[in-house]
């Protein structure tokens, strides 16, 4: 009696598979397909694509056939789907702090990138964008990265713009003047200040310009204070700006000197001496004799000449008498 094997093997296939892509080419997918047979203890199973093959992105049907020793065969299929459902990974900078460079704040540039297992070039977008003008205060930057499959990753960091630099004082060089009177001299000068955020700011100097400076050297101290800035973000609140205390401004102090020299004395006029004490006689004035000084000199000369003549006459008379 001949026993025939007319029964087909029993093919056992996995359920439909969904796996995550590991690269742009898809993913390597292993699976297990087996078969049993009433006669053949080890029927062969062949699947296309085979277990461990690289499956591309999307859906792929796997066709399998189980065959026993008598060529009885059973065929079956299942589906393998390779999906890209993982969002890109953002690479964000650390929180940034910069100094304000203008009344509107500062232009801030930063670099944000993203990596994705499948898409080599995901689209990165940040709000506010790099290179934008950031106001004084702290601003949160929101960034997203989107791959070709529409998966989006997000992240954020902060940009803080500070105003911690005081104004720049423009002071005069040290000043030297000559006193205009016994109390010194009135001195005027100009002192200005410029702030990177506040622009022109007032300057307070002590003593102020136009003061009477005494003889000697006086140190002038000047102070410039910029206007405190309301931090970014407060303008969206309902409360009035006047209720917000932005804190004190930045202060810059500088000094210069004002030196007042004594006035030079007036050159002395010719003088006479009375009782051993020199007295100054203004030019053209009469001395105590009532005769101009030039006249006194002439009279003295005439007296000397007259005296010499009298002595000469007396000498001749004496000679004649002796003879």
mmCIF file of C-alpha atoms in Angstrom:
data_model
loop_
_atom_site.group_PDB
_atom_site.id
_atom_site.type_symbol
_atom_site.label_atom_id
_atom_site.label_comp_id
_atom_site.label_asym_id
_atom_site.label_seq_id
_atom_site.Cartn_x
_atom_site.Cartn_y
_atom_site.Cartn_z
ATOM 1 C CA UNK A 1 0.000 0.000 0.000
ATOM 2 C CA UNK A 2 1.345 3.437 -0.983
ATOM 3 C CA UNK A 3 0.806 6.377 1.346
ATOM 4 C CA UNK A 4 0.598 9.687 -0.520
ATOM 5 C CA UNK A 5 1.512 13.078 1.029
ATOM 6 C CA UNK A 6 -1.020 15.347 -0.510
ATOM 7 C CA UNK A 7 -1.317 17.777 2.363
ATOM 8 C CA UNK A 8 0.213 21.285 2.109
ATOM 9 C CA UNK A 9 2.524 22.593 4.791
ATOM 10 C CA UNK A 10 1.135 24.999 7.346
ATOM 11 C CA UNK A 11 2.831 28.398 6.849
ATOM 12 C CA UNK A 12 3.196 30.572 9.947
ATOM 13 C CA UNK A 13 3.896 34.227 9.176
ATOM 14 C CA UNK A 14 4.373 37.271 11.475
ATOM 15 C CA UNK A 15 1.769 39.966 11.718
ATOM 16 C CA UNK A 16 2.318 43.050 9.633
ATOM 17 C CA UNK A 17 5.436 44.879 10.899
ATOM 18 C CA UNK A 18 6.033 48.593 11.410
ATOM 19 C CA UNK A 19 9.598 49.615 12.122
ATOM 20 C CA UNK A 20 11.382 52.963 12.461
ATOM 21 C CA UNK A 21 13.782 54.013 9.754
ATOM 22 C CA UNK A 22 17.395 54.085 10.848
ATOM 23 C CA UNK A 23 18.662 56.007 7.850
ATOM 24 C CA UNK A 24 17.715 57.554 4.573
ATOM 25 C CA UNK A 25 17.735 54.111 2.941
ATOM 26 C CA UNK A 26 15.217 52.710 5.387
ATOM 27 C CA UNK A 27 15.881 49.930 7.924
ATOM 28 C CA UNK A 28 17.138 46.393 8.168
ATOM 29 C CA UNK A 29 14.186 44.211 9.210
ATOM 30 C CA UNK A 30 14.535 40.686 10.631
ATOM 31 C CA UNK A 31 11.452 38.479 10.918
ATOM 32 C CA UNK A 32 10.549 34.854 11.580
ATOM 33 C CA UNK A 33 8.494 32.787 9.041
ATOM 34 C CA UNK A 34 8.073 29.050 9.731
ATOM 35 C CA UNK A 35 6.092 26.056 8.465
ATOM 36 C CA UNK A 36 4.917 22.644 9.727
ATOM 37 C CA UNK A 37 3.930 19.568 7.766
ATOM 38 C CA UNK A 38 2.231 16.281 8.704
ATOM 39 C CA UNK A 39 4.862 14.267 6.850
ATOM 40 C CA UNK A 40 7.884 16.446 6.298
ATOM 41 C CA UNK A 41 9.350 17.468 9.661
ATOM 42 C CA UNK A 42 11.263 20.349 8.125
ATOM 43 C CA UNK A 43 9.539 22.012 5.162
ATOM 44 C CA UNK A 44 11.533 24.801 3.562
ATOM 45 C CA UNK A 45 10.350 28.409 3.838
ATOM 46 C CA UNK A 46 11.473 31.045 1.343
ATOM 47 C CA UNK A 47 10.506 34.754 1.674
ATOM 48 C CA UNK A 48 11.083 37.641 -0.683
ATOM 49 C CA UNK A 49 12.440 40.047 0.516
ATOM 50 C CA UNK A 50 14.288 37.879 3.002
ATOM 51 C CA UNK A 51 14.586 38.383 6.706
ATOM 52 C CA UNK A 52 17.458 40.811 7.476
ATOM 53 C CA UNK A 53 17.185 42.625 4.148
ATOM 54 C CA UNK A 54 17.215 46.427 3.960
ATOM 55 C CA UNK A 55 13.638 47.612 3.566
ATOM 56 C CA UNK A 56 13.087 51.049 2.072
ATOM 57 C CA UNK A 57 10.905 53.741 3.558
ATOM 58 C CA UNK A 58 7.251 52.983 3.049
ATOM 59 C CA UNK A 59 5.302 49.718 2.765
ATOM 60 C CA UNK A 60 6.716 46.484 1.330
ATOM 61 C CA UNK A 61 4.853 43.169 0.866
ATOM 62 C CA UNK A 62 6.800 40.089 1.845
ATOM 63 C CA UNK A 63 5.840 36.917 -0.073
ATOM 64 C CA UNK A 64 6.664 33.587 1.579
ATOM 65 C CA UNK A 65 6.323 29.996 0.362
ATOM 66 C CA UNK A 66 6.583 26.791 2.397
ATOM 67 C CA UNK A 67 7.376 23.572 0.448
ATOM 68 C CA UNK A 68 7.577 20.002 1.776
ATOM 69 C CA UNK A 69 9.467 17.021 0.380
ATOM 70 C CA UNK A 70 6.582 16.109 -1.943
ATOM 71 C CA UNK A 71 6.569 19.657 -3.385
ATOM 72 C CA UNK A 72 3.368 20.502 -1.653
ATOM 73 C CA UNK A 73 3.487 24.264 -1.187
ATOM 74 C CA UNK A 74 1.728 26.938 0.751
ATOM 75 C CA UNK A 75 2.139 30.644 0.018
ATOM 76 C CA UNK A 76 1.401 33.674 2.130
ATOM 77 C CA UNK A 77 2.236 37.379 2.537
ATOM 78 C CA UNK A 78 2.609 39.972 5.208
ATOM 79 C CA UNK A 79 3.541 43.636 5.149
ATOM 80 C CA UNK A 80 6.602 45.526 6.422
ATOM 81 C CA UNK A 81 6.279 49.278 6.799
ATOM 82 C CA UNK A 82 9.385 51.375 7.418
ATOM 83 C CA UNK A 83 8.310 54.695 8.863
ATOM 84 C CA UNK A 84 10.023 57.982 9.690
ATOM 85 C CA UNK A 85 8.165 59.190 12.735
ATOM 86 C CA UNK A 86 11.118 60.540 14.746
ATOM 87 C CA UNK A 87 11.548 64.304 14.902
ATOM 88 C CA UNK A 88 14.905 65.919 14.221
ATOM 89 C CA UNK A 89 17.164 66.709 17.187
ATOM 90 C CA UNK A 90 17.895 70.416 17.669
ATOM 91 C CA UNK A 91 21.343 71.674 18.651
ATOM 92 C CA UNK A 92 20.715 74.976 20.443
ATOM 93 C CA UNK A 93 23.200 77.458 21.899
ATOM 94 C CA UNK A 94 23.430 78.125 25.604
ATOM 95 C CA UNK A 95 21.590 81.187 26.889
ATOM 96 C CA UNK A 96 23.197 84.315 25.452
ATOM 97 C CA UNK A 97 23.995 87.606 27.222
ATOM 98 C CA UNK A 98 25.198 90.643 25.240
ATOM 99 C CA UNK A 99 25.684 94.346 25.901
ATOM 100 C CA UNK A 100 23.310 96.821 24.278
ATOM 101 C CA UNK A 101 24.888 98.754 21.413
ATOM 102 C CA UNK A 102 22.016 101.092 20.523
ATOM 103 C CA UNK A 103 18.816 102.508 22.010
ATOM 104 C CA UNK A 104 16.929 99.632 20.384
ATOM 105 C CA UNK A 105 19.138 97.009 22.049
ATOM 106 C CA UNK A 106 21.607 94.849 20.118
ATOM 107 C CA UNK A 107 21.760 92.740 16.981
ATOM 108 C CA UNK A 108 22.398 89.135 18.066
ATOM 109 C CA UNK A 109 23.544 86.318 15.834
ATOM 110 C CA UNK A 110 23.426 82.661 16.824
ATOM 111 C CA UNK A 111 23.766 79.245 15.204
ATOM 112 C CA UNK A 112 21.051 76.581 15.474
ATOM 113 C CA UNK A 113 21.347 73.245 13.673
ATOM 114 C CA UNK A 114 19.420 69.979 13.616
ATOM 115 C CA UNK A 115 20.169 66.320 12.895
ATOM 116 C CA UNK A 116 17.746 63.688 11.619
ATOM 117 C CA UNK A 117 18.151 59.956 11.051
ATOM 118 C CA UNK A 118 16.511 60.093 7.646
ATOM 119 C CA UNK A 119 16.491 63.667 6.361
ATOM 120 C CA UNK A 120 20.047 64.998 5.983
ATOM 121 C CA UNK A 121 18.874 68.617 5.890
ATOM 122 C CA UNK A 122 15.893 69.337 8.132
ATOM 123 C CA UNK A 123 14.504 72.868 7.997
ATOM 124 C CA UNK A 124 15.353 74.991 11.050
ATOM 125 C CA UNK A 125 13.389 78.121 11.932
ATOM 126 C CA UNK A 126 13.772 80.405 14.974
ATOM 127 C CA UNK A 127 11.645 83.275 16.246
ATOM 128 C CA UNK A 128 13.155 85.857 16.581
ATOM 129 C CA UNK A 129 15.674 84.826 13.926
ATOM 130 C CA UNK A 130 19.442 85.098 14.151
ATOM 131 C CA UNK A 131 20.687 88.615 13.397
ATOM 132 C CA UNK A 132 17.491 90.233 14.596
ATOM 133 C CA UNK A 133 17.452 93.305 16.879
ATOM 134 C CA UNK A 134 16.863 92.222 20.473
ATOM 135 C CA UNK A 135 15.539 94.776 22.949
ATOM 136 C CA UNK A 136 17.105 95.413 26.348
ATOM 137 C CA UNK A 137 15.947 92.655 28.704
ATOM 138 C CA UNK A 138 15.428 88.917 28.205
ATOM 139 C CA UNK A 139 13.822 87.459 25.079
ATOM 140 C CA UNK A 140 12.965 83.778 24.619
ATOM 141 C CA UNK A 141 13.944 82.371 21.228
ATOM 142 C CA UNK A 142 11.705 79.519 20.015
ATOM 143 C CA UNK A 143 13.198 77.156 17.389
ATOM 144 C CA UNK A 144 11.784 74.244 15.390
ATOM 145 C CA UNK A 145 13.330 71.675 13.061
ATOM 146 C CA UNK A 146 11.141 69.862 10.518
ATOM 147 C CA UNK A 147 12.197 66.885 8.393
ATOM 148 C CA UNK A 148 10.908 65.753 5.004
ATOM 149 C CA UNK A 149 8.362 63.478 6.655
ATOM 150 C CA UNK A 150 6.823 66.393 8.516
ATOM 151 C CA UNK A 151 8.214 65.481 11.933
ATOM 152 C CA UNK A 152 8.973 68.559 14.013
ATOM 153 C CA UNK A 153 11.296 68.971 16.972
ATOM 154 C CA UNK A 154 11.291 72.142 19.061
ATOM 155 C CA UNK A 155 13.418 73.891 21.667
ATOM 156 C CA UNK A 156 14.166 77.299 23.098
ATOM 157 C CA UNK A 157 16.875 79.413 24.684
ATOM 158 C CA UNK A 158 17.081 82.992 25.954
ATOM 159 C CA UNK A 159 18.874 86.114 24.781
ATOM 160 C CA UNK A 160 19.499 88.777 27.427
ATOM 161 C CA UNK A 161 20.538 92.269 26.349
ATOM 162 C CA UNK A 162 21.941 94.313 29.222
ATOM 163 C CA UNK A 163 22.736 97.995 29.609
ATOM 164 C CA UNK A 164 25.563 97.937 32.132
ATOM 165 C CA UNK A 165 27.892 100.460 30.486
ATOM 166 C CA UNK A 166 27.920 104.038 31.689
ATOM 167 C CA UNK A 167 27.940 107.065 29.384
ATOM 168 C CA UNK A 168 31.195 108.300 27.847
ATOM 169 C CA UNK A 169 32.205 111.677 29.276
ATOM 170 C CA UNK A 170 33.835 114.305 27.048
ATOM 171 C CA UNK A 171 35.601 116.707 29.425
ATOM 172 C CA UNK A 172 37.890 119.658 28.662
ATOM 173 C CA UNK A 173 41.622 119.475 29.258
ATOM 174 C CA UNK A 174 42.909 121.069 32.447
ATOM 175 C CA UNK A 175 42.266 124.819 32.317
ATOM 176 C CA UNK A 176 44.638 127.655 33.327
ATOM 177 C CA UNK A 177 43.499 131.296 33.491
ATOM 178 C CA UNK A 178 44.692 134.562 35.042
ATOM 179 C CA UNK A 179 42.716 136.065 37.882
ATOM 180 C CA UNK A 180 40.553 138.996 36.867
ATOM 181 C CA UNK A 181 40.324 140.303 40.426
ATOM 182 C CA UNK A 182 41.312 139.520 43.996
ATOM 183 C CA UNK A 183 38.611 136.834 44.223
ATOM 184 C CA UNK A 184 39.858 134.866 41.208
ATOM 185 C CA UNK A 185 38.156 134.491 37.830
ATOM 186 C CA UNK A 186 34.868 133.351 36.323
ATOM 187 C CA UNK A 187 35.548 130.254 34.192
ATOM 188 C CA UNK A 188 33.217 128.709 31.638
ATOM 189 C CA UNK A 189 33.709 125.275 30.057
ATOM 190 C CA UNK A 190 31.762 122.592 28.181
ATOM 191 C CA UNK A 191 31.270 118.990 29.345
ATOM 192 C CA UNK A 192 29.121 116.508 27.405
ATOM 193 C CA UNK A 193 28.298 112.780 27.578
ATOM 194 C CA UNK A 194 27.131 110.185 25.069
ATOM 195 C CA UNK A 195 25.486 106.857 25.920
ATOM 196 C CA UNK A 196 25.207 103.884 23.544
ATOM 197 C CA UNK A 197 21.592 103.321 24.613
ATOM 198 C CA UNK A 198 20.364 106.693 25.819
ATOM 199 C CA UNK A 199 22.179 108.937 23.325
ATOM 200 C CA UNK A 200 23.016 112.395 24.679
ATOM 201 C CA UNK A 201 22.710 112.511 28.466
ATOM 202 C CA UNK A 202 23.030 115.522 30.802
ATOM 203 C CA UNK A 203 26.245 116.141 32.729
ATOM 204 C CA UNK A 204 26.390 117.550 36.267
ATOM 205 C CA UNK A 205 29.677 119.293 37.152
ATOM 206 C CA UNK A 206 30.741 120.764 40.481
ATOM 207 C CA UNK A 207 31.694 123.599 40.497
ATOM 208 C CA UNK A 208 29.506 124.286 37.475
ATOM 209 C CA UNK A 209 30.576 126.192 34.393
ATOM 210 C CA UNK A 210 30.399 129.962 34.917
ATOM 211 C CA UNK A 211 31.410 129.753 38.596
ATOM 212 C CA UNK A 212 33.901 132.089 40.255
ATOM 213 C CA UNK A 213 37.051 130.053 40.761
ATOM 214 C CA UNK A 214 39.475 131.263 43.462
ATOM 215 C CA UNK A 215 43.202 131.734 42.956
ATOM 216 C CA UNK A 216 44.860 128.303 42.975
ATOM 217 C CA UNK A 217 43.828 124.904 41.610
ATOM 218 C CA UNK A 218 40.268 123.570 41.867
ATOM 219 C CA UNK A 219 39.238 120.027 40.918
ATOM 220 C CA UNK A 220 35.997 119.919 38.899
ATOM 221 C CA UNK A 221 34.061 116.641 39.257
ATOM 222 C CA UNK A 222 31.533 115.750 36.545
ATOM 223 C CA UNK A 223 28.928 112.972 36.612
ATOM 224 C CA UNK A 224 26.749 111.564 33.811
ATOM 225 C CA UNK A 225 23.903 109.098 34.450
ATOM 226 C CA UNK A 226 22.074 107.309 31.655
ATOM 227 C CA UNK A 227 18.353 106.658 31.687
ATOM 228 C CA UNK A 228 17.325 103.214 32.992
ATOM 229 C CA UNK A 229 15.602 101.130 30.311
ATOM 230 C CA UNK A 230 12.369 99.199 30.851
ATOM 231 C CA UNK A 231 13.209 95.532 30.125
ATOM 232 C CA UNK A 232 11.761 93.847 27.061
ATOM 233 C CA UNK A 233 8.569 91.947 27.651
ATOM 234 C CA UNK A 234 6.961 94.415 30.076
ATOM 235 C CA UNK A 235 5.201 96.270 27.299
ATOM 236 C CA UNK A 236 2.734 93.430 26.882
ATOM 237 C CA UNK A 237 1.361 93.832 30.391
ATOM 238 C CA UNK A 238 -1.737 95.799 31.202
ATOM 239 C CA UNK A 239 -0.157 97.766 34.037
ATOM 240 C CA UNK A 240 1.237 101.172 33.193
ATOM 241 C CA UNK A 241 4.891 101.570 32.378
ATOM 242 C CA UNK A 242 5.119 104.188 35.140
ATOM 243 C CA UNK A 243 4.470 101.415 37.670
ATOM 244 C CA UNK A 244 7.587 99.516 36.580
ATOM 245 C CA UNK A 245 10.841 100.269 38.406
ATOM 246 C CA UNK A 246 13.645 99.679 35.919
ATOM 247 C CA UNK A 247 16.285 100.368 38.576
ATOM 248 C CA UNK A 248 19.032 103.007 38.676
ATOM 249 C CA UNK A 249 20.939 104.146 35.645
ATOM 250 C CA UNK A 250 24.643 103.644 34.958
ATOM 251 C CA UNK A 251 26.926 106.378 36.297
ATOM 252 C CA UNK A 252 30.230 107.673 34.903
ATOM 253 C CA UNK A 253 32.413 110.160 36.803
ATOM 254 C CA UNK A 254 35.383 112.181 35.594
ATOM 255 C CA UNK A 255 37.496 115.141 36.716
ATOM 256 C CA UNK A 256 39.645 117.963 35.401
ATOM 257 C CA UNK A 257 41.326 120.952 37.070
ATOM 258 C CA UNK A 258 40.925 124.712 36.829
ATOM 259 C CA UNK A 259 43.996 126.716 37.879
ATOM 260 C CA UNK A 260 43.633 130.476 38.449
ATOM 261 C CA UNK A 261 46.959 132.367 38.543
ATOM 262 C CA UNK A 262 47.396 135.661 40.424
ATOM 263 C CA UNK A 263 47.507 138.756 38.249
ATOM 264 C CA UNK A 264 51.078 140.147 37.583
ATOM 265 C CA UNK A 265 51.939 143.403 39.612
ATOM 266 C CA UNK A 266 52.040 146.808 37.776
ATOM 267 C CA UNK A 267 55.663 147.990 37.031
ATOM 268 C CA UNK A 268 56.928 150.551 39.698
ATOM 269 C CA UNK A 269 57.108 154.292 38.840
ATOM 270 C CA UNK A 270 60.178 156.533 39.823
ATOM 271 C CA UNK A 271 60.326 157.092 43.568
ATOM 272 C CA UNK A 272 61.789 159.489 46.071
ATOM 273 C CA UNK A 273 62.927 158.879 49.591
ATOM 274 C CA UNK A 274 61.533 160.781 52.519
ATOM 275 C CA UNK A 275 62.921 160.124 55.951
ATOM 276 C CA UNK A 276 64.635 156.960 54.723
ATOM 277 C CA UNK A 277 61.347 155.479 53.431
ATOM 278 C CA UNK A 278 60.931 155.163 49.628
ATOM 279 C CA UNK A 279 57.778 156.775 48.351
ATOM 280 C CA UNK A 280 56.484 156.311 44.844
ATOM 281 C CA UNK A 281 55.966 159.432 42.840
ATOM 282 C CA UNK A 282 53.682 159.017 39.834
ATOM 283 C CA UNK A 283 55.125 160.320 36.591
ATOM 284 C CA UNK A 284 54.538 164.046 36.172
ATOM 285 C CA UNK A 285 53.437 164.533 39.816
ATOM 286 C CA UNK A 286 55.073 167.145 42.087
ATOM 287 C CA UNK A 287 57.345 165.929 44.884
ATOM 288 C CA UNK A 288 57.296 167.500 48.345
ATOM 289 C CA UNK A 289 59.361 170.472 47.053
ATOM 290 C CA UNK A 290 56.555 171.511 44.789
ATOM 291 C CA UNK A 291 58.934 171.305 41.841
ATOM 292 C CA UNK A 292 58.888 168.475 39.322
ATOM 293 C CA UNK A 293 61.634 165.954 39.908
ATOM 294 C CA UNK A 294 63.411 166.980 36.723
ATOM 295 C CA UNK A 295 63.376 170.581 37.916
ATOM 296 C CA UNK A 296 64.898 169.610 41.272
ATOM 297 C CA UNK A 297 67.827 168.021 39.518
ATOM 298 C CA UNK A 298 68.438 171.179 37.429
ATOM 299 C CA UNK A 299 68.267 173.480 40.483
ATOM 300 C CA UNK A 300 70.756 171.320 42.348
ATOM 301 C CA UNK A 301 73.187 171.567 39.463
ATOM 302 C CA UNK A 302 72.863 175.333 39.309
ATOM 303 C CA UNK A 303 73.492 175.626 43.064
ATOM 304 C CA UNK A 304 76.659 173.559 42.771
ATOM 305 C CA UNK A 305 77.889 175.687 39.900
ATOM 306 C CA UNK A 306 77.188 178.901 41.777
ATOM 307 C CA UNK A 307 79.006 177.626 44.832
ATOM 308 C CA UNK A 308 82.012 176.702 42.787
ATOM 309 C CA UNK A 309 82.086 180.257 41.322
ATOM 310 C CA UNK A 310 82.000 181.886 44.765
ATOM 311 C CA UNK A 311 84.861 179.726 45.961
ATOM 312 C CA UNK A 312 86.901 180.772 42.928
ATOM 313 C CA UNK A 313 86.370 184.498 43.605
ATOM 314 C CA UNK A 314 87.303 184.104 47.266
ATOM 315 C CA UNK A 315 90.585 182.403 46.311
ATOM 316 C CA UNK A 316 91.675 185.242 43.988
ATOM 317 C CA UNK A 317 91.017 187.890 46.647
ATOM 318 C CA UNK A 318 93.159 185.943 49.143
ATOM 319 C CA UNK A 319 96.098 185.842 46.726
ATOM 320 C CA UNK A 320 95.943 189.569 46.058
ATOM 321 C CA UNK A 321 95.878 190.318 49.808
ATOM 322 C CA UNK A 322 98.990 188.225 50.437
ATOM 323 C CA UNK A 323 100.962 190.133 47.812
#
